[in-house]
Tab-separated table of C-alpha atoms and ligand atoms in Angstrom:
chain	number	residue	atom	x	y	z
C	1	UNK	CA	2.139	9.643	23.099
C	2	UNK	CA	3.793	10.163	19.685
C	3	UNK	CA	4.206	7.610	16.912
C	4	UNK	CA	6.877	9.115	14.626
C	5	UNK	CA	7.572	7.572	11.254
C	6	UNK	CA	11.354	7.275	11.406
C	7	UNK	CA	12.069	5.945	7.919
C	8	UNK	CA	10.772	4.204	4.833
C	9	UNK	CA	12.055	1.250	2.814
C	10	UNK	CA	11.087	-0.358	-0.475
C	11	UNK	CA	11.731	-3.526	-2.425
C	12	UNK	CA	10.719	-4.348	-5.979
C	13	UNK	CA	11.269	-7.542	-7.958
C	14	UNK	CA	14.250	-7.573	-10.331
C	15	UNK	CA	12.078	-7.823	-13.438
C	16	UNK	CA	10.267	-4.775	-14.785
C	17	UNK	CA	7.511	-5.628	-17.274
C	18	UNK	CA	6.246	-2.889	-19.589
C	19	UNK	CA	2.821	-2.900	-21.214
C	20	UNK	CA	4.469	-3.952	-24.479
C	21	UNK	CA	6.217	-6.784	-22.625
C	22	UNK	CA	2.765	-8.032	-21.542
C	23	UNK	CA	1.709	-8.116	-25.189
C	24	UNK	CA	4.895	-10.045	-25.997
C	25	UNK	CA	4.003	-12.470	-23.206
C	26	UNK	CA	0.696	-13.175	-24.918
C	27	UNK	CA	-1.790	-10.909	-23.104
C	28	UNK	CA	-4.403	-9.630	-25.547
C	29	UNK	CA	-3.971	-5.932	-24.784
C	30	UNK	CA	-2.056	-2.854	-25.878
C	31	UNK	CA	-0.101	-0.010	-24.319
C	32	UNK	CA	-2.570	2.670	-25.455
C	33	UNK	CA	-5.555	0.975	-23.735
C	34	UNK	CA	-3.695	0.382	-20.477
C	35	UNK	CA	-2.227	3.896	-20.298
C	36	UNK	CA	-5.466	5.691	-21.206
C	37	UNK	CA	-7.693	3.626	-18.871
C	38	UNK	CA	-5.319	3.282	-15.910
C	39	UNK	CA	-2.144	5.371	-16.251
C	40	UNK	CA	-0.078	2.191	-15.791
C	41	UNK	CA	3.077	1.972	-17.937
C	42	UNK	CA	4.935	-0.868	-16.242
C	43	UNK	CA	4.907	-3.171	-13.234
C	44	UNK	CA	7.467	-5.383	-11.458
C	45	UNK	CA	6.898	-9.124	-11.415
C	46	UNK	CA	8.629	-11.679	-9.185
C	47	UNK	CA	10.922	-14.361	-10.526
C	48	UNK	CA	10.771	-17.844	-8.972
C	49	UNK	CA	13.225	-17.039	-6.182
C	50	UNK	CA	11.332	-13.897	-5.146
C	51	UNK	CA	8.194	-13.825	-3.030
C	52	UNK	CA	6.097	-11.707	-0.704
C	53	UNK	CA	8.427	-12.714	2.132
C	54	UNK	CA	11.686	-11.801	0.343
C	55	UNK	CA	10.247	-8.421	-0.698
C	56	UNK	CA	8.895	-7.743	2.809
C	57	UNK	CA	12.236	-8.684	4.363
C	58	UNK	CA	14.243	-6.490	1.981
C	59	UNK	CA	11.975	-3.465	2.462
C	60	UNK	CA	12.133	-3.960	6.244
C	61	UNK	CA	15.926	-4.225	6.318
C	62	UNK	CA	16.244	-1.032	4.268
C	63	UNK	CA	13.823	0.850	6.523
C	64	UNK	CA	15.707	-0.288	9.641
C	65	UNK	CA	19.062	0.751	8.152
C	66	UNK	CA	17.725	4.182	7.230
C	67	UNK	CA	16.242	4.659	10.714
C	68	UNK	CA	19.473	3.504	12.347
C	69	UNK	CA	17.459	1.001	14.373
C	70	UNK	CA	18.775	-2.516	15.027
C	71	UNK	CA	16.488	-5.498	14.485
C	72	UNK	CA	17.063	-6.240	18.182
C	73	UNK	CA	15.133	-3.046	18.991
C	74	UNK	CA	11.987	-4.000	17.054
C	75	UNK	CA	9.022	-4.820	19.292
C	76	UNK	CA	6.249	-5.107	16.703
C	77	UNK	CA	6.123	-6.431	13.135
C	78	UNK	CA	2.883	-6.076	11.200
C	79	UNK	CA	2.794	-7.210	7.577
C	80	UNK	CA	-0.187	-6.217	5.448
C	81	UNK	CA	-0.630	-8.856	2.770
C	82	UNK	CA	-3.262	-11.027	1.158
C	83	UNK	CA	-0.687	-12.918	-0.911
C	84	UNK	CA	1.420	-14.647	1.781
C	85	UNK	CA	4.064	-17.266	0.974
C	86	UNK	CA	2.230	-19.793	3.154
C	87	UNK	CA	-1.234	-20.044	4.677
C	88	UNK	CA	0.677	-20.237	7.938
C	89	UNK	CA	2.872	-19.198	9.593
C	90	UNK	CA	2.537	-15.541	8.700
C	91	UNK	CA	4.897	-13.492	6.546
C	92	UNK	CA	5.596	-11.540	9.746
C	93	UNK	CA	6.909	-14.738	11.338
C	94	UNK	CA	9.255	-15.310	8.392
C	95	UNK	CA	10.453	-11.678	8.539
C	96	UNK	CA	11.029	-11.856	12.308
C	97	UNK	CA	13.137	-14.970	11.907
C	98	UNK	CA	15.073	-13.649	8.917
C	99	UNK	CA	16.040	-10.254	10.330
C	100	UNK	CA	16.750	-11.539	13.834
C	101	UNK	CA	14.142	-9.477	15.652
C	102	UNK	CA	13.614	-10.524	19.292
C	103	UNK	CA	11.406	-13.529	20.014
C	104	UNK	CA	9.504	-11.258	22.401
C	105	UNK	CA	8.229	-9.219	19.476
C	106	UNK	CA	4.568	-9.167	18.447
C	107	UNK	CA	4.539	-10.328	14.816
C	108	UNK	CA	1.402	-10.783	12.759
C	109	UNK	CA	-0.124	-10.379	9.309
C	110	UNK	CA	-3.131	-8.273	8.474
C	111	UNK	CA	-5.224	-9.362	5.476
C	112	UNK	CA	-6.770	-6.124	4.291
C	113	UNK	CA	-6.087	-6.245	0.543
C	114	UNK	CA	-5.601	-2.711	-0.794
C	115	UNK	CA	-6.536	-1.144	2.574
C	116	UNK	CA	-4.085	-3.400	4.389
C	117	UNK	CA	-1.326	-0.874	5.020
C	118	UNK	CA	-3.678	1.526	6.828
C	119	UNK	CA	-4.975	-1.431	8.886
C	120	UNK	CA	-1.368	-2.375	9.669
C	121	UNK	CA	-0.548	1.172	10.802
C	122	UNK	CA	-3.575	1.158	13.114
C	123	UNK	CA	-2.636	-2.275	14.467
C	124	UNK	CA	1.004	-1.338	15.050
C	125	UNK	CA	0.012	1.874	16.803
C	126	UNK	CA	-2.288	-0.100	19.120
C	127	UNK	CA	0.396	-2.669	19.921
C	128	UNK	CA	3.016	0.014	20.619
C	129	UNK	CA	0.517	1.903	22.790
C	130	UNK	CA	0.058	-1.286	24.814
C	131	UNK	CA	3.771	-1.279	25.574
C	132	UNK	CA	4.917	-3.984	23.158
C	133	UNK	CA	8.156	-2.200	22.355
C	134	UNK	CA	9.525	1.107	21.164
C	135	UNK	CA	9.703	0.425	17.437
C	136	UNK	CA	7.371	-1.206	14.942
C	137	UNK	CA	8.092	-2.416	11.444
C	138	UNK	CA	4.954	-1.790	9.411
C	139	UNK	CA	5.155	-3.486	6.034
C	140	UNK	CA	2.890	-3.783	2.993
C	141	UNK	CA	3.986	-6.642	0.728
C	142	UNK	CA	2.208	-8.381	-2.121
C	143	UNK	CA	2.753	-10.644	-5.115
C	144	UNK	CA	-0.446	-10.206	-7.080
C	145	UNK	CA	1.259	-11.616	-10.180
C	146	UNK	CA	0.714	-14.984	-8.482
C	147	UNK	CA	-3.055	-14.572	-8.066
C	148	UNK	CA	-4.156	-12.826	-11.228
C	149	UNK	CA	-5.785	-14.810	-14.012
C	150	UNK	CA	-3.318	-14.218	-16.836
C	151	UNK	CA	-6.141	-14.994	-19.300
C	152	UNK	CA	-8.293	-12.151	-17.957
C	153	UNK	CA	-6.962	-9.002	-19.606
C	154	UNK	CA	-9.445	-6.907	-17.627
C	155	UNK	CA	-7.509	-7.593	-14.416
C	156	UNK	CA	-4.051	-9.044	-15.155
C	157	UNK	CA	-2.701	-5.813	-16.626
C	158	UNK	CA	-3.593	-3.856	-13.482
C	159	UNK	CA	-1.417	-5.454	-10.830
C	160	UNK	CA	2.241	-5.692	-9.845
C	161	UNK	CA	4.457	-7.037	-7.052
C	162	UNK	CA	6.383	-5.095	-4.428
C	163	UNK	CA	6.836	-4.172	-0.795
C	164	UNK	CA	7.152	-0.987	1.211
C	165	UNK	CA	7.918	-0.554	4.891
C	166	UNK	CA	8.124	2.094	7.563
C	167	UNK	CA	9.720	2.091	10.996
C	168	UNK	CA	7.319	3.650	13.485
C	169	UNK	CA	8.533	4.769	16.872
C	170	UNK	CA	6.686	5.357	20.116
C	171	UNK	CA	7.647	8.135	22.511
C	172	UNK	CA	6.016	9.889	25.437
C	173	UNK	CA	7.255	13.346	24.482
C	174	UNK	CA	7.850	15.458	21.373
C	175	UNK	CA	10.333	14.096	18.863
C	176	UNK	CA	12.633	17.066	18.642
C	177	UNK	CA	15.162	15.140	16.580
C	178	UNK	CA	12.716	14.970	13.693
C	179	UNK	CA	11.249	18.462	13.365
C	180	UNK	CA	12.848	20.493	16.132
C	181	UNK	CA	9.573	21.441	17.796
C	182	UNK	CA	7.210	19.912	20.305
C	183	UNK	CA	4.124	19.685	18.055
C	184	UNK	CA	2.527	16.231	17.814
C	185	UNK	CA	4.553	14.019	15.502
C	186	UNK	CA	4.101	10.973	13.358
C	187	UNK	CA	0.814	9.107	13.064
C	188	UNK	CA	-1.761	11.618	14.331
C	189	UNK	CA	-4.981	9.778	13.513
C	190	UNK	CA	-6.123	6.691	11.671
C	191	UNK	CA	-9.562	5.370	10.736
C	192	UNK	CA	-10.873	2.229	9.044
C	193	UNK	CA	-14.122	1.173	7.405
C	194	UNK	CA	-15.667	-1.965	5.919
C	195	UNK	CA	-18.797	-2.933	3.991
C	196	UNK	CA	-18.670	-6.724	3.794
C	197	UNK	CA	-22.022	-6.866	2.000
C	198	UNK	CA	-20.025	-5.873	-1.082
C	199	UNK	CA	-17.410	-8.611	-0.762
C	200	UNK	CA	-18.348	-9.946	-4.191
C	201	UNK	CA	-17.211	-6.786	-6.024
C	202	UNK	CA	-13.525	-7.634	-5.694
C	203	UNK	CA	-12.391	-10.978	-4.403
C	204	UNK	CA	-10.321	-14.080	-4.858
C	205	UNK	CA	-12.167	-16.935	-6.579
C	206	UNK	CA	-10.911	-19.415	-3.991
C	207	UNK	CA	-9.160	-20.047	-0.732
C	208	UNK	CA	-7.878	-22.685	1.652
C	209	UNK	CA	-11.211	-23.553	3.214
C	210	UNK	CA	-13.320	-23.363	0.069
C	211	UNK	CA	-11.393	-24.563	-2.970
C	212	UNK	CA	-8.039	-25.498	-1.400
C	213	UNK	CA	-6.426	-23.139	-3.920
C	214	UNK	CA	-5.442	-19.501	-3.697
C	215	UNK	CA	-7.957	-18.632	-6.419
C	216	UNK	CA	-7.562	-15.755	-8.845
C	217	UNK	CA	-8.592	-12.098	-8.770
C	218	UNK	CA	-12.213	-11.498	-9.776
C	219	UNK	CA	-13.348	-7.884	-10.038
C	220	UNK	CA	-16.394	-5.906	-11.096
C	221	UNK	CA	-14.127	-3.133	-12.380
C	222	UNK	CA	-16.684	-0.405	-13.053
C	223	UNK	CA	-18.466	-0.856	-9.722
C	224	UNK	CA	-15.179	-0.812	-7.782
C	225	UNK	CA	-14.077	2.261	-9.728
C	226	UNK	CA	-17.271	4.126	-8.813
C	227	UNK	CA	-17.126	3.187	-5.154
C	228	UNK	CA	-13.413	4.022	-4.910
C	229	UNK	CA	-13.941	7.529	-6.305
C	230	UNK	CA	-16.950	8.097	-4.018
C	231	UNK	CA	-15.099	6.961	-0.876
C	232	UNK	CA	-11.707	8.523	-1.602
C	233	UNK	CA	-13.319	11.765	-2.712
C	234	UNK	CA	-14.792	12.394	0.740
C	235	UNK	CA	-12.923	14.431	3.329
C	236	UNK	CA	-11.769	11.748	5.754
C	237	UNK	CA	-12.680	12.176	9.453
C	238	UNK	CA	-9.011	11.654	10.420
C	239	UNK	CA	-8.273	15.261	9.510
C	240	UNK	CA	-10.729	16.677	12.050
C	241	UNK	CA	-9.543	14.101	14.594
C	242	UNK	CA	-6.042	15.482	14.147
C	243	UNK	CA	-7.296	19.078	14.399
C	244	UNK	CA	-6.484	19.700	10.733
C	245	UNK	CA	-8.323	20.733	7.571
C	246	UNK	CA	-7.799	19.788	3.933
C	247	UNK	CA	-5.892	23.023	3.407
C	248	UNK	CA	-3.238	21.795	5.852
C	249	UNK	CA	-2.440	18.729	3.745
C	250	UNK	CA	0.943	18.958	2.029
C	251	UNK	CA	0.841	15.528	0.375
C	252	UNK	CA	-1.969	13.228	-0.641
C	253	UNK	CA	-0.689	9.628	-0.800
C	254	UNK	CA	-3.582	7.418	-1.910
C	255	UNK	CA	-3.671	3.718	-2.704
C	256	UNK	CA	-2.428	3.447	-6.289
C	257	UNK	CA	-5.054	1.536	-8.288
C	258	UNK	CA	-5.732	3.708	-11.303
C	259	UNK	CA	-4.613	7.253	-12.076
C	260	UNK	CA	-8.194	8.120	-13.116
C	261	UNK	CA	-9.429	7.170	-9.634
C	262	UNK	CA	-6.661	9.210	-8.001
C	263	UNK	CA	-7.365	12.281	-10.096
C	264	UNK	CA	-11.147	12.079	-9.715
C	265	UNK	CA	-10.820	11.749	-5.928
C	266	UNK	CA	-8.298	14.595	-5.788
C	267	UNK	CA	-10.643	16.764	-7.864
C	268	UNK	CA	-13.561	15.974	-5.545
C	269	UNK	CA	-11.432	16.932	-2.544
C	270	UNK	CA	-10.198	20.088	-4.250
C	271	UNK	CA	-6.534	19.278	-3.536
C	272	UNK	CA	-3.945	20.821	-5.911
C	273	UNK	CA	-2.531	18.503	-8.568
C	274	UNK	CA	1.073	18.955	-7.398
C	275	UNK	CA	0.211	17.595	-3.934
C	276	UNK	CA	-0.829	14.193	-5.286
C	277	UNK	CA	1.815	11.446	-5.148
C	278	UNK	CA	1.434	9.085	-8.126
C	279	UNK	CA	3.424	5.878	-8.584
C	280	UNK	CA	0.816	3.699	-10.283
C	281	UNK	CA	2.508	4.467	-13.627
C	282	UNK	CA	5.676	2.698	-12.439
C	283	UNK	CA	4.410	0.031	-10.013
C	284	UNK	CA	0.816	-0.640	-11.179
C	285	UNK	CA	-1.538	-1.702	-8.366
C	286	UNK	CA	0.523	-3.427	-5.657
C	287	UNK	CA	-2.413	-3.666	-3.230
C	288	UNK	CA	-1.197	-3.267	0.381
C	289	UNK	CA	2.288	-2.310	-0.812
C	290	UNK	CA	1.173	0.658	-2.888
C	291	UNK	CA	0.937	3.306	-0.139
C	292	UNK	CA	4.295	2.515	1.518
C	293	UNK	CA	5.948	2.296	-1.928
C	294	UNK	CA	4.501	5.708	-2.836
C	295	UNK	CA	5.588	7.131	0.522
C	296	UNK	CA	9.094	5.801	-0.035
C	297	UNK	CA	9.246	7.339	-3.520
C	298	UNK	CA	8.156	10.777	-2.307
C	299	UNK	CA	10.438	10.705	0.747
C	300	UNK	CA	13.530	9.533	-1.106
C	301	UNK	CA	13.114	12.080	-3.922
C	302	UNK	CA	12.823	14.846	-1.332
C	303	UNK	CA	9.181	15.835	-1.814
C	304	UNK	CA	7.933	14.760	1.633
C	305	UNK	CA	9.988	16.611	4.245
C	306	UNK	CA	9.981	16.601	8.046
C	307	UNK	CA	6.994	18.496	9.425
C	308	UNK	CA	4.832	17.984	6.301
C	309	UNK	CA	1.250	16.808	6.742
C	310	UNK	CA	0.698	13.592	4.773
C	311	UNK	CA	-2.781	12.185	4.176
C	312	UNK	CA	-2.931	8.524	3.141
C	313	UNK	CA	-6.148	7.035	1.786
C	314	UNK	CA	-6.894	3.460	0.850
C	315	UNK	CA	-9.788	1.605	-0.749
C	316	UNK	CA	-10.109	-2.007	-1.812
C	317	UNK	CA	-11.529	-5.476	-1.366
C	318	UNK	CA	-14.012	-5.913	1.443
C	319	UNK	CA	-15.097	-3.435	0.329
C	320	UNK	CA	-12.773	-1.714	2.767
C	321	UNK	CA	-11.261	1.697	3.235
C	322	UNK	CA	-9.040	3.604	5.581
C	323	UNK	CA	-7.206	6.881	6.082
C	324	UNK	CA	-4.239	7.990	8.124
C	325	UNK	CA	-2.762	11.410	8.717
C	326	UNK	CA	0.888	11.806	9.602
C	327	UNK	CA	2.965	14.797	10.553
C	328	UNK	CA	6.136	13.580	8.891
Y	1	UT7	O1	-7.193	-1.753	-5.786
Y	1	UT7	C1	-8.545	-1.369	-5.689
Y	1	UT7	C2	-9.358	-2.082	-6.615
Y	1	UT7	N1	-9.207	-1.897	-8.008
Y	1	UT7	C3	-9.596	-0.800	-8.633
Y	1	UT7	O2	-9.787	0.236	-8.067
Y	1	UT7	C4	-9.849	-0.881	-10.101
Y	1	UT7	C5	-11.158	-0.243	-10.437
Y	1	UT7	N2	-11.560	-0.348	-11.828
Y	1	UT7	C6	-10.856	0.188	-12.855
Y	1	UT7	O3	-9.803	0.776	-12.669
Y	1	UT7	C7	-11.446	0.096	-14.256
Y	1	UT7	O4	-12.771	-0.324	-14.156
Y	1	UT7	C8	-10.665	-0.861	-15.184
Y	1	UT7	C9	-9.326	-0.236	-15.533
Y	1	UT7	C10	-10.474	-2.185	-14.521
Y	1	UT7	C11	-11.431	-1.064	-16.482
Y	1	UT7	O5	-11.674	0.164	-17.125
Y	1	UT7	P1	-13.102	0.444	-17.800
Y	1	UT7	O6	-12.996	1.771	-18.431
Y	1	UT7	O7	-14.128	0.263	-16.720
Y	1	UT7	O8	-13.174	-0.659	-18.930
Y	1	UT7	P2	-14.169	-1.906	-19.074
Y	1	UT7	O9	-13.838	-2.982	-18.103
Y	1	UT7	O10	-15.580	-1.414	-19.062
Y	1	UT7	O11	-13.802	-2.383	-20.541
Y	1	UT7	C12	-13.974	-1.530	-21.658
Y	1	UT7	C13	-13.484	-2.217	-22.901
Y	1	UT7	C14	-14.115	-3.594	-23.111
Y	1	UT7	O12	-14.315	-3.750	-24.503
Y	1	UT7	P3	-15.767	-3.573	-25.148
Y	1	UT7	O13	-16.645	-4.569	-24.432
Y	1	UT7	O14	-16.155	-2.161	-24.860
Y	1	UT7	O15	-15.534	-3.862	-26.595
Y	1	UT7	C15	-13.054	-4.552	-22.643
Y	1	UT7	O16	-13.134	-5.792	-23.272
Y	1	UT7	O17	-12.082	-2.449	-22.835
Y	1	UT7	C16	-11.790	-3.834	-23.069
Y	1	UT7	N3	-10.634	-4.211	-22.255
Y	1	UT7	C17	-9.367	-4.184	-22.711
Y	1	UT7	N4	-8.840	-3.868	-23.902
Y	1	UT7	C18	-7.491	-3.933	-24.035
Y	1	UT7	C19	-10.635	-4.622	-20.968
Y	1	UT7	N5	-9.378	-4.865	-20.563
Y	1	UT7	C20	-8.579	-4.587	-21.627
Y	1	UT7	C21	-7.188	-4.651	-21.817
Y	1	UT7	N6	-6.693	-4.311	-23.014
Y	1	UT7	N7	-6.324	-5.002	-20.827
């Protein structure tokens, strides 16, 4: 069975906020600190009429249009988010209703924070493999601007809002239309990991069942940094599962938290600098949306081409991690 990635889509809030804009908004910081410590130059922040749902919907509609797939042909919708519009129903339910996907479709959210998109890919693959349709919308969508403590300069400058989506297919044979050969296509292997004993390193300060609020982001930055570099700097088992080696990787598309983490992990892996896709400078950390937004950027500017091997790597709250390898 093949799980080809047919298209990508992206949606960003209307308002782009530079580091200097943050200073103007009263955050006690400066452009030089943010750029040197994180590589972030700007982020997009939702206005009142924008939300995780509207971003997820817009990214999904764009991905469907680019794939030439009608909403009526979607069998699975998985939205990775930890910043949903409502505690329930899910963002996936709102997207299903808004785009007119069939009521027979499996639609659910996955709360995996920064590893959420890899979890969503794994979930969608499993649902498609069980026969729940021929096409899945896999979406990462977040509005971290709504859960950061704007008085905590150590965290509020790091995050942004956005959504990215892919349409994943499911076929029994090779997908000749994509690469013209019969080699395995699309999502070749995916793996996930979790160490819940470290939940306190990066978490929300509240929730429905504890404080009856969404809480705000609380992070032990240095500890998370260290663990992220250690985890993302290891050769992920997905490569061997897919019968590949690091040398086969054309594009490294990691979760975009901090350019220093990305470069340290890339160095540890020994991957060439020009194979690393970086969008954290433009989007900041958009949690579960960062990998699909980075994929969309590198596909739409022509870097990622059909047949390329793409390695995605995520790390975040949990502490959680995950990797996926795709033959594009
Ligand atoms: O999505 C996955 C999870 N997130 C991450 O992967 C993030 C991981 N962590 C990091 O990226 C880094 O730890 C940070 C970027 C969050 C922080 O960088 P750091 O080099 O570890 O800085 P720090 O927190 O140790 O702070 C160093 C200094 C402090 O000043 P003093 O005590 O040395 O005088 C902070 O008060 O920088 C100060 N500082 C700031 N200054 C200007 C902290 N935040 C800011 C700020 N602007 N926004």
